[in-house]
XYZ file of C-alpha atoms in Angstrom:
684
model
C -6.468 -43.146 -39.309
C -6.881 -43.328 -35.516
C -10.621 -44.040 -34.350
C -9.762 -42.710 -30.802
C -11.595 -39.518 -29.840
C -9.862 -36.408 -28.073
C -8.330 -37.093 -24.767
C -10.767 -36.034 -22.061
C -9.980 -34.258 -18.744
C -10.852 -37.290 -16.741
C -8.377 -39.345 -18.715
C -5.792 -36.777 -18.095
C -6.398 -36.880 -14.418
C -5.863 -40.730 -14.542
C -2.430 -40.335 -15.789
C -1.191 -38.378 -12.900
C 0.359 -40.398 -10.186
C 1.218 -38.714 -6.924
C 4.668 -39.270 -5.413
C 3.185 -41.093 -2.347
C 0.491 -43.524 -3.778
C -3.040 -42.796 -2.497
C -3.252 -46.367 -1.115
C -0.016 -46.158 0.908
C -0.242 -45.616 4.601
C 2.088 -42.932 5.910
C 2.184 -40.600 8.952
C 0.882 -37.320 7.926
C -0.873 -35.237 10.535
C 1.281 -35.368 13.640
C 1.699 -32.972 16.558
C 5.411 -32.757 16.043
C 4.781 -31.547 12.332
C 2.059 -29.174 13.436
C 4.251 -27.766 16.367
C 7.291 -27.247 14.121
C 4.920 -25.639 11.523
C 3.489 -23.347 14.027
C 6.983 -22.429 15.179
C 7.948 -21.558 11.764
C 4.929 -19.658 10.895
C 5.357 -17.403 13.782
C 9.064 -16.611 13.144
C 8.671 -16.397 9.318
C 5.550 -14.379 9.648
C 7.083 -11.903 12.069
C 10.158 -11.766 9.837
C 8.038 -10.809 6.785
C 6.214 -8.231 8.913
C 9.435 -6.409 9.816
C 10.652 -6.652 6.244
C 7.318 -5.546 4.718
C 6.976 -2.514 7.038
C 10.509 -1.185 6.366
C 11.043 -2.285 2.666
C 7.387 -2.743 1.470
C 8.229 -6.231 0.218
C 7.621 -9.752 1.540
C 9.533 -12.818 0.398
C 7.748 -16.186 -0.086
C 8.271 -18.473 2.851
C 7.694 -21.661 0.940
C 11.228 -22.444 0.152
C 12.955 -21.902 3.468
C 10.081 -23.482 5.271
C 10.441 -26.535 3.029
C 14.313 -26.698 3.860
C 13.562 -26.320 7.497
C 10.921 -28.961 7.669
C 12.900 -31.285 5.638
C 15.977 -30.974 7.828
C 14.091 -31.363 10.972
C 11.882 -34.071 10.089
C 14.796 -36.107 8.574
C 16.613 -35.652 11.916
C 13.514 -36.934 13.759
C 12.972 -39.765 11.339
C 9.733 -38.296 10.018
C 7.717 -39.080 6.914
C 7.708 -37.070 3.613
C 4.113 -36.151 4.287
C 4.879 -35.024 7.832
C 7.573 -32.746 6.147
C 4.682 -31.485 3.843
C 2.328 -30.611 6.859
C 5.078 -28.805 8.683
C 5.997 -26.752 5.516
C 2.306 -26.074 4.762
C 1.703 -24.711 8.406
C 5.158 -22.976 8.352
C 4.718 -20.961 5.247
C 1.206 -19.541 5.732
C 2.582 -16.922 8.270
C 4.063 -15.041 5.351
C 0.716 -14.638 3.730
C -0.879 -13.444 6.874
C 1.974 -11.036 7.597
C 1.616 -9.692 3.956
C -2.138 -8.930 4.255
C -1.652 -7.496 7.737
C 1.109 -5.013 6.990
C -0.619 -3.801 3.910
C -3.685 -2.698 5.775
C -3.718 -2.909 9.691
C -1.252 0.152 10.090
C -3.567 2.132 7.769
C -6.099 2.497 10.577
C -3.514 4.186 12.810
C -2.010 6.392 9.950
C -5.661 7.396 9.032
C -6.367 8.165 12.819
C -9.328 5.672 12.808
C -7.889 4.339 15.965
C -6.640 6.455 18.782
C -3.463 4.442 19.361
C -1.888 1.022 18.452
C -1.521 -0.130 21.990
C -3.261 -3.479 22.984
C -6.177 -1.939 24.667
C -7.024 0.090 21.381
C -5.852 -2.246 18.703
C -5.105 -5.932 19.699
C -8.638 -7.199 19.398
C -9.642 -5.272 16.449
C -6.399 -6.247 14.647
C -6.599 -9.902 15.646
C -10.376 -10.135 14.628
C -9.674 -8.676 11.197
C -6.665 -10.846 10.511
C -8.189 -13.961 11.699
C -11.586 -13.601 9.942
C -9.694 -12.624 6.763
C -7.314 -15.653 6.960
C -10.086 -18.107 7.824
C -12.104 -16.821 4.838
C -9.107 -17.133 2.715
C -8.821 -20.933 3.637
C -12.512 -21.436 2.927
C -12.777 -19.426 -0.301
C -9.964 -21.302 -1.946
C -11.235 -24.641 -0.635
C -14.221 -24.144 -2.848
C -12.215 -24.029 -6.023
C -9.093 -26.067 -4.945
C -9.683 -29.140 -6.923
C -10.193 -27.517 -10.415
C -7.364 -25.075 -10.104
C -4.779 -27.580 -8.657
C -5.593 -30.049 -11.404
C -5.485 -27.469 -14.169
C -2.510 -28.246 -16.464
C -2.301 -24.877 -17.758
C -1.168 -23.461 -14.373
C 2.416 -24.312 -13.821
C 2.713 -23.374 -10.181
C 6.467 -22.736 -10.313
C 7.150 -22.234 -6.620
C 4.971 -25.424 -5.776
C 6.737 -27.655 -8.176
C 10.112 -26.460 -6.752
C 8.938 -27.079 -3.238
C 7.717 -30.564 -3.880
C 11.115 -31.455 -5.681
C 12.851 -30.099 -2.695
C 11.024 -32.576 -0.490
C 11.633 -35.486 -2.894
C 15.386 -34.712 -2.978
C 15.577 -34.780 0.826
C 19.157 -36.020 1.197
C 20.375 -32.542 0.613
C 18.242 -31.124 3.443
C 21.065 -30.881 6.149
C 23.358 -29.253 3.593
C 20.662 -26.596 2.544
C 19.708 -25.986 6.159
C 23.385 -25.125 6.930
C 23.303 -22.325 4.368
C 20.036 -20.948 5.826
C 20.895 -21.008 9.513
C 24.536 -19.942 9.215
C 23.431 -16.909 7.328
C 20.769 -16.125 9.697
C 23.587 -15.815 12.389
C 25.585 -13.560 10.025
C 22.537 -11.309 9.212
C 21.616 -10.935 12.736
C 25.220 -10.321 14.001
C 25.594 -7.641 11.265
C 22.474 -5.891 12.124
C 23.126 -5.876 15.990
C 26.765 -4.464 15.488
C 25.350 -1.649 13.514
C 22.873 -0.949 16.220
C 25.456 -1.060 18.917
C 27.440 1.506 16.991
C 30.386 -0.516 15.597
C 29.541 1.128 12.225
C 27.143 3.657 10.879
C 24.308 1.999 8.951
C 23.152 5.059 7.218
C 24.655 8.242 5.901
C 23.046 11.435 4.288
C 24.955 13.705 1.938
C 24.026 17.270 1.351
C 24.442 19.288 -1.716
C 23.541 22.785 -3.010
C 21.128 23.359 -5.845
C 22.183 26.632 -7.236
C 23.205 29.433 -4.917
C 20.669 30.606 -2.467
C 19.976 34.309 -2.687
C 21.748 34.579 -6.115
C 20.237 31.923 -8.264
C 17.224 33.041 -10.255
C 14.966 31.930 -13.273
C 13.755 34.578 -15.633
C 10.050 33.863 -16.477
C 9.925 35.348 -19.959
C 12.140 36.473 -22.795
C 15.514 38.060 -22.241
C 15.075 41.462 -20.672
C 11.938 40.550 -18.770
C 11.913 41.826 -15.183
C 9.748 38.907 -13.894
C 12.576 37.020 -12.168
C 11.997 34.225 -9.594
C 14.509 33.722 -6.750
C 15.689 30.061 -6.653
C 18.135 27.970 -5.072
C 18.454 25.838 -2.014
C 20.023 22.602 -0.863
C 18.902 19.000 -0.918
C 20.029 15.614 0.338
C 20.383 12.026 -0.753
C 21.141 8.874 1.308
C 23.904 6.316 0.858
C 22.635 2.701 0.891
C 21.697 1.387 4.105
C 24.047 -1.286 5.464
C 21.280 -3.865 5.832
C 21.529 -7.515 5.298
C 17.858 -7.795 4.873
C 17.432 -5.116 2.133
C 20.647 -6.435 0.303
C 19.039 -10.081 0.694
C 15.922 -8.778 -0.937
C 17.705 -7.363 -3.900
C 19.598 -10.394 -4.304
C 16.484 -12.615 -4.361
C 14.453 -10.389 -6.799
C 17.415 -9.889 -9.127
C 19.043 -6.874 -10.738
C 16.143 -6.164 -13.212
C 13.465 -5.755 -10.622
C 15.886 -4.090 -8.121
C 16.771 -1.574 -10.837
C 13.322 -0.831 -11.637
C 12.457 -0.103 -8.044
C 15.663 2.052 -7.600
C 14.714 3.976 -10.602
C 11.816 5.202 -8.632
C 14.150 6.456 -5.883
C 16.326 8.150 -8.343
C 13.322 9.971 -9.922
C 12.166 10.919 -6.438
C 15.499 12.130 -4.891
C 17.402 12.881 -8.138
C 14.742 14.854 -9.985
C 11.564 15.720 -8.306
C 12.928 16.847 -4.743
C 15.942 18.918 -6.168
C 13.699 20.377 -8.913
C 10.966 21.511 -6.400
C 13.700 22.765 -3.822
C 15.257 24.830 -6.657
C 12.133 26.483 -7.737
C 10.619 27.109 -4.212
C 13.822 28.205 -3.096
C 13.569 30.661 -0.147
C 9.771 30.453 -0.060
C 9.742 26.799 0.649
C 9.270 27.035 4.392
C 5.913 28.833 4.254
C 4.426 25.917 2.312
C 5.553 23.167 4.706
C 3.852 22.164 8.102
C 4.752 24.652 10.850
C 6.617 21.922 12.848
C 9.191 21.323 10.027
C 12.647 22.273 11.248
C 14.277 25.139 9.472
C 17.152 23.307 7.885
C 17.410 22.080 4.249
C 17.646 18.367 5.077
C 14.293 18.377 7.039
C 12.679 20.516 4.276
C 13.800 18.180 1.656
C 12.289 15.253 3.494
C 9.014 17.242 3.809
C 9.063 18.023 0.121
C 9.305 14.245 -0.405
C 6.630 13.279 2.142
C 4.069 15.896 1.173
C 4.520 16.431 -2.641
C 6.519 13.446 -4.102
C 4.800 10.671 -2.276
C 1.137 11.712 -3.276
C 2.523 11.676 -6.785
C 3.670 8.140 -6.152
C 0.314 7.245 -4.812
C -1.186 8.115 -8.379
C 1.544 5.931 -9.915
C 0.764 3.007 -7.585
C -2.859 3.173 -8.519
C -2.114 3.091 -12.310
C 0.435 0.314 -11.585
C -2.151 -1.767 -9.735
C -4.751 -1.283 -12.373
C -2.184 -2.205 -15.152
C -1.272 -5.334 -13.329
C -4.827 -6.651 -13.174
C -5.461 -5.584 -16.801
C -2.590 -7.591 -17.948
C -3.947 -10.676 -16.144
C -7.426 -10.221 -17.296
C -7.491 -13.441 -19.175
C -6.346 -15.533 -16.200
C -8.626 -13.631 -13.763
C -11.657 -14.498 -15.994
C -10.669 -18.067 -16.235
C -10.165 -18.392 -12.621
C -13.529 -17.036 -11.885
C -15.174 -19.331 -14.333
C -13.404 -22.338 -12.768
C -14.708 -21.298 -9.256
C -18.231 -21.356 -10.467
C -17.902 -24.469 -12.364
C -16.495 -26.484 -9.336
C -19.295 -25.221 -7.190
C -21.718 -27.253 -9.375
C -20.039 -30.641 -8.492
C -22.426 -32.995 -6.930
C -22.104 -34.942 -3.627
C -21.949 -38.275 -5.586
C -19.112 -36.911 -7.610
C -17.231 -36.074 -4.538
C -17.782 -39.379 -2.839
C -16.016 -41.160 -5.664
C -12.783 -39.051 -5.137
C -9.588 -40.883 -3.806
C -7.964 -40.034 -0.524
C -5.649 -37.553 -2.345
C -8.608 -35.667 -3.820
C -10.870 -35.462 -0.713
C -11.243 -32.183 1.284
C -13.784 -30.506 3.579
C -17.487 -31.009 2.433
C -19.062 -27.803 0.764
C -21.610 -27.829 3.454
C -19.042 -27.344 6.147
C -17.247 -24.740 4.148
C -20.346 -22.674 3.483
C -21.443 -22.983 7.055
C -18.175 -21.573 8.205
C -18.299 -18.803 5.654
C -21.678 -17.856 6.848
C -20.452 -17.888 10.435
C -17.409 -15.560 9.396
C -19.923 -13.208 7.650
C -21.983 -12.812 10.850
C -18.821 -12.045 12.734
C -17.678 -9.745 10.141
C -20.993 -7.707 10.309
C -20.556 -7.471 14.139
C -16.905 -6.343 13.843
C -17.711 -3.701 11.159
C -20.478 -2.300 13.346
C -18.106 -2.075 16.428
C -15.241 -0.497 14.381
C -17.296 2.123 12.405
C -20.223 2.763 14.835
C -22.575 2.356 11.827
C -25.144 -0.465 11.272
C -26.589 -0.616 7.708
C -23.503 0.633 6.050
C -21.386 -1.771 8.180
C -23.528 -4.722 6.967
C -23.344 -3.639 3.417
C -19.695 -3.404 3.736
C -19.543 -6.937 4.954
C -21.662 -8.100 2.044
C -19.317 -6.317 -0.362
C -16.381 -7.947 1.501
C -17.835 -11.515 1.012
C -18.553 -11.083 -2.766
C -15.243 -9.236 -3.598
C -13.327 -11.425 -1.158
C -14.368 -14.458 -2.855
C -13.514 -13.120 -6.288
C -10.141 -11.859 -5.389
C -9.300 -14.990 -3.339
C -9.947 -16.983 -6.465
C -8.037 -14.428 -8.444
C -5.062 -14.621 -6.235
C -4.921 -18.405 -6.319
C -4.926 -18.294 -10.209
C -2.042 -15.770 -10.161
C -0.009 -17.893 -7.695
C -0.529 -20.739 -10.028
C 1.038 -18.794 -12.834
C 3.698 -16.598 -11.298
C 4.197 -17.840 -7.618
C 3.338 -16.134 -4.403
C 6.481 -13.961 -4.551
C 4.987 -11.984 -7.409
C 1.241 -11.999 -6.398
C 0.018 -8.594 -6.694
C -2.131 -8.618 -3.535
C -1.789 -4.900 -2.838
C -3.297 -4.171 -6.259
C -6.295 -6.415 -5.456
C -6.722 -4.685 -2.184
C -6.494 -1.222 -3.745
C -9.435 -2.170 -6.097
C -11.485 -3.487 -3.072
C -10.843 -0.230 -1.147
C -11.821 2.113 -3.935
C -15.169 -0.024 -4.384
C -15.887 0.157 -0.611
C -15.000 3.831 -0.392
C -17.223 4.662 -3.413
C -20.009 2.680 -1.912
C -19.745 4.661 1.488
C -19.670 7.992 -0.333
C -22.781 6.847 -2.331
C -24.604 6.058 0.975
C -23.669 9.490 2.230
C -21.262 8.066 4.887
C -18.284 10.417 5.652
C -15.842 11.088 8.300
C -13.771 8.740 10.458
C -16.444 6.141 10.608
C -16.515 5.631 6.926
C -12.861 5.621 6.648
C -12.894 2.782 9.264
C -15.534 0.773 7.516
C -13.531 1.004 4.131
C -10.256 0.014 5.702
C -12.102 -2.874 7.512
C -13.234 -4.182 4.149
C -9.733 -3.780 2.661
C -8.045 -5.431 5.602
C -10.189 -8.666 5.511
C -10.100 -8.883 1.595
C -6.313 -8.317 1.581
C -5.546 -10.904 4.239
C -8.012 -13.385 2.503
C -6.417 -12.946 -0.959
C -2.937 -13.347 0.376
C -3.728 -16.492 2.415
C -5.715 -18.034 -0.424
C -2.843 -17.810 -2.819
C -0.472 -19.176 -0.347
C -2.834 -22.037 0.541
C -3.499 -22.914 -3.052
C 0.277 -23.272 -3.616
C 0.382 -25.674 -0.624
C -2.543 -27.641 -2.022
C -0.529 -28.097 -5.229
C 2.457 -29.326 -3.252
C 0.234 -31.772 -1.500
C -1.226 -32.869 -4.740
C 2.182 -33.608 -6.191
C 3.404 -35.419 -3.165
C 0.330 -37.295 -2.420
C -0.946 -35.555 0.683
C -4.526 -35.540 1.984
C -6.304 -32.129 1.191
C -8.572 -32.319 4.248
C -5.540 -32.819 6.401
C -3.726 -29.909 4.843
C -6.891 -27.755 5.358
C -7.038 -28.549 9.067
C -3.334 -27.806 9.371
C -3.835 -24.528 7.707
C -6.760 -23.550 9.850
C -4.742 -24.279 13.050
C -1.853 -22.278 11.626
C -3.823 -19.229 10.617
C -5.614 -19.101 13.929
C -2.213 -19.147 15.828
C -0.633 -16.667 13.495
C -3.595 -14.418 13.742
C -3.372 -14.317 17.562
C 0.285 -13.347 17.453
C 0.711 -11.195 14.286
C -0.307 -8.041 16.112
C 2.626 -8.239 18.589
C 5.509 -7.637 16.127
C 3.632 -4.868 14.468
C 2.965 -3.191 17.957
C 6.575 -3.838 18.910
C 8.033 -2.182 15.747
C 5.698 0.828 15.921
C 6.136 1.505 19.666
C 9.982 1.049 19.522
C 10.053 3.373 16.616
C 8.373 6.086 18.658
C 10.705 5.426 21.621
C 13.656 5.935 19.334
C 12.381 9.260 18.187
C 10.259 8.506 15.155
C 6.484 8.659 14.542
C 5.784 4.951 14.240
C 3.967 3.598 11.143
C 4.855 5.941 8.297
C 8.325 7.009 9.633
C 11.216 6.930 7.394
C 12.483 3.850 9.261
C 9.124 2.143 9.252
C 7.584 3.213 5.976
C 4.675 0.893 5.629
C 4.267 2.104 1.977
C 1.135 0.008 1.138
C -0.531 0.950 4.484
C 0.186 4.545 3.796
C -1.291 4.342 0.409
C -4.540 2.604 1.731
C -4.864 5.364 4.374
C -4.517 8.063 1.817
C -7.116 6.720 -0.401
C -9.609 6.001 2.277
C -9.223 9.470 3.836
C -9.178 11.072 0.465
C -12.223 9.397 -1.114
C -14.383 9.176 2.080
C -13.069 12.173 3.922
C -12.665 14.451 0.851
C -9.125 15.230 1.811
C -7.271 13.786 -1.174
C -4.386 15.886 -2.778
C -6.126 15.286 -6.068
C -3.769 17.435 -8.358
C -0.679 15.707 -7.172
C -2.338 12.162 -7.497
C -3.574 12.982 -10.978
C 0.117 14.013 -11.941
C 1.044 10.463 -10.685
C -1.677 8.900 -12.505
C -0.374 10.427 -15.809
C 3.209 9.560 -14.856
C 1.975 5.955 -14.594
C 0.263 6.085 -17.850
C 3.540 7.514 -19.406
C 5.606 4.384 -17.907
C 3.074 2.011 -19.438
C 3.439 3.912 -22.904
C 7.300 3.447 -22.470
C 6.748 -0.238 -21.786
C 8.239 -0.031 -18.230
C 8.242 -3.716 -16.920
C 6.532 -2.663 -13.567
C 5.116 0.819 -13.086
C 3.944 -0.237 -9.805
C 7.522 -1.004 -8.554
C 8.908 2.366 -9.806
C 6.091 4.008 -7.842
C 6.915 1.944 -4.638
C 10.513 3.136 -5.194
C 9.476 6.774 -5.142
C 7.549 6.099 -1.990
C 10.212 4.361 -0.084
C 13.388 5.965 1.472
C 16.216 6.268 -0.944
C 18.584 4.394 1.267
C 16.150 1.489 1.245
C 15.831 1.247 -2.621
C 19.589 1.778 -2.804
C 20.541 -1.163 -0.659
C 17.982 -3.385 -2.509
C 19.624 -2.287 -5.783
C 23.002 -3.343 -4.455
C 21.725 -6.900 -3.585
C 20.705 -7.163 -7.163
C 24.270 -5.947 -8.261
C 25.719 -8.611 -6.018
C 23.646 -11.398 -7.614
C 24.415 -10.262 -11.116
C 28.155 -10.402 -10.286
C 27.936 -13.781 -9.020
C 26.034 -14.922 -12.124
C 28.640 -13.218 -14.373
C 31.459 -15.113 -12.467
C 29.564 -18.313 -12.666
C 29.225 -17.951 -16.468
C 32.963 -16.937 -16.888
C 33.797 -20.255 -15.123
C 31.695 -22.171 -17.523
C 29.304 -23.843 -15.049
C 26.748 -25.987 -16.680
C 22.944 -25.945 -16.014
C 23.235 -28.311 -12.948
C 26.030 -26.135 -11.277
C 24.110 -23.045 -12.067
C 21.066 -24.480 -10.215
C 23.138 -25.295 -7.200
C 24.553 -21.892 -7.197
C 21.020 -20.339 -7.422
C 19.840 -22.391 -4.573
C 22.706 -21.622 -2.198
C 22.420 -18.004 -3.208
C 18.665 -17.794 -2.483
C 19.208 -19.600 0.889
C 22.177 -17.249 1.834
C 19.927 -14.249 1.156
C 16.927 -15.752 2.834
C 19.171 -16.428 5.886
C 20.377 -12.869 5.912
C 16.871 -11.506 5.685
C 15.525 -13.706 8.492
C 18.529 -12.916 10.763
C 18.228 -9.186 10.604
C 14.382 -9.603 10.857
C 14.550 -11.653 14.056
C 17.288 -9.621 15.654
C 15.399 -6.321 14.474
C 12.433 -7.518 16.578
C 14.924 -8.152 19.572
C 16.307 -4.855 19.075
C 12.850 -3.230 19.243
C 12.113 -5.019 22.428
C 15.339 -3.506 23.849
C 13.848 -0.102 23.502
C 11.706 -0.899 26.465
C 14.620 -2.186 28.449
C 17.230 0.000 30.607
C 19.494 2.125 28.432
C 22.535 0.249 29.278
C 21.264 -2.707 27.279
C 21.700 -0.493 24.294
C 25.312 0.865 25.075
C 27.155 2.160 22.028
C 30.527 0.752 21.033
C 31.442 4.067 19.447
C 29.819 7.396 20.333
C 30.213 8.422 16.616
C 30.447 5.394 14.414
C 31.732 5.921 10.835
C 30.072 5.034 7.635
C 33.446 3.944 6.159
C 33.262 0.965 8.471
C 29.683 0.307 7.122
C 31.062 0.240 3.600
C 33.719 -2.404 4.583
C 30.801 -4.560 6.021
C 28.901 -4.189 2.724
C 32.075 -5.319 0.683
C 32.307 -8.342 3.304
C 28.639 -9.191 2.651
C 29.153 -8.748 -1.206
C 31.958 -11.393 -0.951
C 29.776 -13.685 1.205
C 26.914 -13.606 -1.266
C 28.972 -13.969 -4.300
C 31.630 -16.637 -3.407
C 29.529 -18.755 -0.885
C 27.130 -19.821 -3.598
C 29.868 -20.088 -6.145
C 31.699 -22.463 -3.855
C 28.637 -24.809 -3.914
C 28.547 -25.386 -7.657
C 29.804 -29.036 -7.085
C 30.710 -31.511 -9.643
C 29.429 -30.835 -13.395
C 28.428 -34.593 -13.704
C 26.094 -34.511 -10.771
C 22.336 -34.085 -11.695
C 20.647 -30.749 -11.294
C 18.687 -30.207 -8.212
C 15.305 -28.504 -8.040
C 15.737 -24.734 -8.138
C 14.193 -22.131 -5.615
C 12.299 -20.571 -8.593
C 11.848 -17.343 -6.515
């Protein structure tokens, strides 16, 4: 019988050896690494802002940032730890973008701000984003060590990113897939905008016969007859490299779940309402709704179906948090246990375990709290309610930042339910305002201010903890990573407003309404605005929301994998969810062909990596050129000259077939020799 006792945590820690030993001298924090990271964080952050406002989804930037950093630093003969710093600074823009697009447009949608032009919105947006992102860095710094070293948190995306850095010889090859497809995505998008093909197509169909269809409300012979009938519309999939790329990355299962929401909205709810309301529908819609069935169908979707989707999203967010209740409790417990660590214990830590002192972190948190009080007072015009809102933000923000980090450790940042955490925060803040007797637009602004800071904080915290884990595996210095992140979040916060403003104003110039338009849905921000106005302002369409709540409960009872995703699919335009679904189909076809060819595990891993890079390139290409096209709305009209006055959607179908061929056959061609070892996979 062995006389040894149980293995302690400290013994487990000693067994871990970082890739770069702690006593090895290696260049790490250099200005070229920081500048490369800042360039990536701006571009990838702006690309995710574009994608999130249009499709309601952001894609983790860790993998493409790792590939770009690796390729650039190898060309410049940089070190592995320089690559890590560049990737760390480059990936945080996605976290800031996700937090910003989920909340900042809500101020305008709720009419808490008069406009989104720089004089009215720049400093407010920037201050909210910057305070939230800095707090995210500080909050997660308090719990970094215990969470990064937890053997029960697998950190799937972090492990993949660290393996990519180790396998550096493939950097140039991987970068080719990414950059080449960025060009393809951008070219396809611009050709559609210049009128070579029609990117969208609506189809109209009758629902019964207007004036002749009827429903008898009673038994046969009853004279209580309701005149019914009308016409509705549905959209073909958008010819969008970005949407199709998103569908490819998330896969057919999740894309199908989201598309199911669109089918429910446009295949069931809108036609059913149109049929029963029939000729009487116009009198129930806003007076400025055009008198044609297509416009009335969109109005029914916007004012009836979308509030039902809001109820479904509420249930979906609550259910997501409930499923993760064990990890949430564990994450909070780890946070408090780490705070009890003494200064003597910290002084014994090696280079790879040292980070900012707790005094510095707490001092900066207090400074951010004072700034937040001042900002909330300026935004809402209230004093004590604003200070109380700042206190709530600080407490809930720390809790949800820890929760976000714990979730990223388990499922990766791509699946982090930040919007669900933000909804919980918003409801808490809104009920608090109501209990204090605060109402009107000032209360709405205060509630949205709390939600914005917590949302950005949670999003950044999850992304940063993922970066800490990569640094832990590679042997980076945590303090250096923190400094790089603080620089990156400040720079990203200063510029994040501009892509949002550009997309909003360009949509208005193109004939839309800006945030909330069909081409710029901003679904999460619309949800935040609806809830803030509804709870604080007393203007919530509760009957429809309650219907959505029961619909969400029914989905849970049917064991739907993601009720939240179904509700988001109902909220998004049909052409968007349809295109995302096609991307999932393309990936499924590629996987099917790979299996038919008998590829082994190593070959399948190479196919997966190439596919994710191909899709990421298409997304980034459209996003970057989409921002360029938005800028052209402010240029002379000749810069937007159309190739064809009436482009055809048939040409668009041909383009989608070409994209399908690219996304299926290009990854298959990179399968390589079956005897080669398996590379690290993207794990997205």
